[in-house]
């Protein structure tokens, strides 16, 4: 069919390996530092938290890392995900641009997160781990790790930011359906949690606090490991299956993207689509525009500092060099919970610092407007996070219209919004506003960044 | 891969026509009767409610009816839907049976309903109709027609049962995202609604009342037509795309099902999978067991009477011969809102009366138990309606285990449960009980069935 809409692959076409951007970077990633000594750490320092196979992936500079066969077996439940040509959106916009999106909402948890939850759970299982602890905000990551845990018989404990635990019971129910235990954070189960509760008994929690609790549980219990759903190198690696598939599917379509777009909180769904395309360029291919889209209320790349910082509030994690708003920065309340993090993944930050990618920040009402326009044209209601990528793709298509250019745009639709309809209700009722952070608080958080030897 | 999990088809493999069981039935369907005269009606009598093309489909005995090209174009957004081998569930059960499921949750609205919403909206659009009215319970149908309306520029008004309107705001938000207007029923916008409100100002509503309101709006306004998401022959016809695809996919798998299973409220998702297989048998192929699964709290096939009855509470609809609990029967509250209807589609009823299909009734706690087991094995959380099909498939697989028979089972997973996690929350908290209907009330409702000339 000449006007094909959907590019599907057979399960035998699931990529056999992940792509590691570290192999092709023109400058190496800055080292990870020990939180106490501020000196570069080795793989052994991370062993209390992660199984060795994931640690080796974290520090690897091999270009291709094989996806274990049992992980590919599981992926067959929903992968390869479809690449869809948004023809009706193109028509609605009257743009000469071609718009494609990679749709990750087809996974059991409804987002891209199982792409890394499954290999993380499998590597832990191989290492004999039977208990994992993690944190979650709105619950996309927590429900994905719960799903992966159910597949491999691993007990999963999720510290969920209390305000989400109370206000968004549906993703919590999804975690419990998969058999995970969900604890509102801050909790009385950890020192970090008790310290917060002593000062703020009614604390609504934050992702930084929940990370501290989950890390503490793993650090103190030899039979428990920790799992993180974004930021780290091995998470970016796992998500590259998205871009590897998209490259094949765009070849089927006979197209080559000029612009590659993903929303970015910790950076994993963005990296998942973008890094394989970036790799093509770094190995001699043509240069494409690659755009990370972040919320204006938590503008890590566009307003943060590239510096060593902690990943959590209690400063239990190693220090990584990343674009950060400071680990004490509390972003204002907005609906894309998956983008409310003070830092950006080190690999994404490094690529941005090297000028290999662009960044844009959008306010949420403009994003929901784009999400509704997309839903009415293409049927799929995007998750609030994903509406940021939709907004940027529409703006690029409108630029193409103004310039009369038939460019090819591809973006990552990282998840559906069926768990997030409350945000759309607020949008339609006019209650959703463009909450902004306080400039003074941002300045204080940036001034409070720790100094580090290698900074 | 010899142990293939997922059978996907390309968009060029979307079936070119629907299968009409009426062509192969050993006895013709009883006629539809006029609500006033109780005499058989002709196509013209239905014109106030439906466009002529749908009426002709309703009464057609042609075996194959072509799917209009613009409808197939839209279907490419999510069809063909995958057929998935539930290998992990088979292993968990230790059964020699093969279990396949057709997964309709991949549609934009998350269920099978868009399969008929899109052709209904398109036929109306072709007839110059720009406004549709309909009813919905939990919202699967309303959101699907809202989606279809958004594609063709048709204004959709949905009368939603008030208790669902108040308690389940997420699917309402989905309807509004697609641009539909949603009105809690009973409402003051219709005579039927006002009559109920005068007697019961706090009425929680029912599907029968909501149908009366939606039909009244269409009957009184020449520029408005009515659309129904189940029960009618043309709806069953549209859903046969499910079974047509499944036949191709099972051929790919080299398998031929011994047991075909679907949950049944009005009967459309059941008919959609089952009728094409039933047609193979009626045209000389081998006989398969075909099982309609209904809730024990609304047991239309297993406890209802095969008689002429109205589709709505106010008795505005034509009378159809079907298995019915009586149009005054109010089923007890349970979570599979899509199965809470007093009647069963006439074609499904007729096939049951002819002994061509079986029926089973299950209590909801047993269904949720099966839904959780399925989610932990296969990742996908089923909608409460679909858990009935899952329960039956698991029970058939366990029977195969007991009998040492390697039968092939296929069931329809009609939708995901991401909008229904409240039901799972109740299940886990122990609040979900097996509400049963009152035998006396059922007897009264059955006694109140209207008498009809052709009964």
Coordinates of C-alpha atoms in Angstrom, one line a residue, chain A residues 1 3-12 16 72-80 84 87-88 106-110 147 150-152 169-170 173-174 176-179 252 372 375-381 416 418-422 424-425 428, chain B residues 1 3-12 16 72-80 84 87-88 106-110 147 150-152 169-170 173-174 176-179 252 372 375-381 416 418-422 424-425 428:
Chain A
X1 CA 0.0 0.0 0.0
X3 CA 0.1 5.3 1.7
X4 CA 1.1 2.9 4.5
X5 CA 0.3 4.0 8.1
X6 CA 1.7 1.3 10.4
X7 CA 5.1 -0.3 10.1
X8 CA 5.1 -3.6 12.1
X9 CA 7.9 -6.1 12.5
X10 CA 7.8 -9.7 13.4
X11 CA 9.0 -11.0 16.7
X12 CA 12.0 -12.5 15.0
X16 CA 19.6 -8.9 19.0
X72 CA 14.1 -11.2 24.1
X73 CA 11.7 -14.0 24.8
X74 CA 9.7 -11.7 27.2
X75 CA 9.9 -8.8 24.8
X76 CA 7.9 -10.8 22.3
X77 CA 4.8 -10.2 24.4
X78 CA 4.7 -6.6 23.0
X79 CA 7.8 -5.9 20.9
X80 CA 8.6 -4.8 18.2
X84 CA 3.1 4.8 12.9
X87 CA -1.0 11.0 8.3
X88 CA -4.2 12.5 9.8
X106 CA 1.6 -1.0 23.7
X107 CA 3.6 -2.6 26.6
X108 CA 1.7 -4.2 29.4
X109 CA 2.4 -1.3 31.7
X110 CA 1.5 1.2 29.0
X147 CA 5.5 -6.5 36.1
X150 CA 6.2 -11.0 38.5
X151 CA 7.8 -12.7 35.5
X152 CA 10.9 -13.8 37.3
X169 CA -4.4 5.0 43.3
X170 CA -4.7 3.3 39.8
X173 CA -3.3 -0.9 42.0
X174 CA -1.4 -2.0 38.9
X176 CA -0.3 -4.6 43.5
X177 CA -1.9 -6.6 40.6
X178 CA 1.6 -7.6 39.6
X179 CA 2.3 -8.6 43.2
X252 CA 10.8 -0.1 5.4
X372 CA -5.7 16.8 22.6
X375 CA -5.8 12.4 20.2
X376 CA -8.5 13.8 17.9
X377 CA -6.4 13.1 14.8
X378 CA -4.6 9.9 15.7
X379 CA -6.9 8.4 18.4
X380 CA -4.2 7.7 21.0
X381 CA -4.3 9.9 24.1
X416 CA -0.6 6.3 26.7
X418 CA -5.2 6.1 30.2
X419 CA -3.8 6.3 33.8
X420 CA -3.6 10.1 33.6
X421 CA -7.0 11.2 32.6
X422 CA -7.2 13.2 35.8
X424 CA -6.9 16.0 31.1
X425 CA -9.9 16.6 33.3
X428 CA -10.5 20.8 30.2
Chain B
X1 CA 11.0 -19.2 15.8
X3 CA 8.0 -21.3 20.0
X4 CA 6.4 -18.2 18.5
X5 CA 4.4 -16.0 20.9
X6 CA 2.8 -13.3 18.8
X7 CA 1.2 -13.6 15.4
X8 CA 1.1 -10.2 13.7
X9 CA -0.3 -9.3 10.3
X10 CA 0.5 -6.4 8.1
X11 CA -2.0 -3.7 7.5
X12 CA -2.5 -5.0 4.0
X16 CA -11.7 -6.9 3.1
X72 CA -10.2 0.0 6.5
X73 CA -7.9 3.1 6.2
X74 CA -8.8 4.0 9.8
X75 CA -8.4 0.5 11.1
X76 CA -4.8 0.6 10.0
X77 CA -4.1 2.8 13.1
X78 CA -4.3 -0.4 15.3
X79 CA -5.5 -3.4 13.2
X80 CA -4.8 -6.2 12.6
X84 CA -0.9 -14.0 21.3
X87 CA 2.8 -19.7 26.8
X88 CA 3.6 -18.4 30.3
X106 CA -4.5 -2.2 21.4
X107 CA -7.2 0.1 20.0
X108 CA -7.1 3.8 20.9
X109 CA -10.0 3.4 23.3
X110 CA -8.6 0.2 24.8
X147 CA -13.2 8.6 19.0
X150 CA -13.6 12.9 16.1
X151 CA -12.3 11.2 13.0
X152 CA -15.3 12.2 10.8
X169 CA -14.6 10.1 35.6
X170 CA -11.6 8.8 33.6
X173 CA -12.6 12.5 30.4
X174 CA -11.6 10.2 27.4
X176 CA -14.3 14.7 26.3
X177 CA -10.8 14.5 25.0
X178 CA -12.2 13.2 21.7
X179 CA -14.6 16.1 21.7
X252 CA 0.0 -19.0 10.6
X372 CA -4.8 -11.4 38.4
X375 CA -1.7 -10.4 34.5
X376 CA 1.1 -12.0 36.5
X377 CA 1.8 -14.5 33.7
X378 CA 1.1 -12.5 30.6
X379 CA 1.5 -8.9 31.7
X380 CA -1.8 -7.6 30.4
X381 CA -4.4 -6.6 33.0
X416 CA -7.4 -3.8 29.0
X418 CA -6.3 0.4 32.8
X419 CA -9.5 2.4 33.3
X420 CA -10.9 -0.2 35.7
X421 CA -8.2 -0.4 38.4
X422 CA -10.7 0.7 41.0
X424 CA -8.9 -4.4 41.2
X425 CA -8.4 -2.2 44.3
X428 CA -7.5 -6.8 46.7

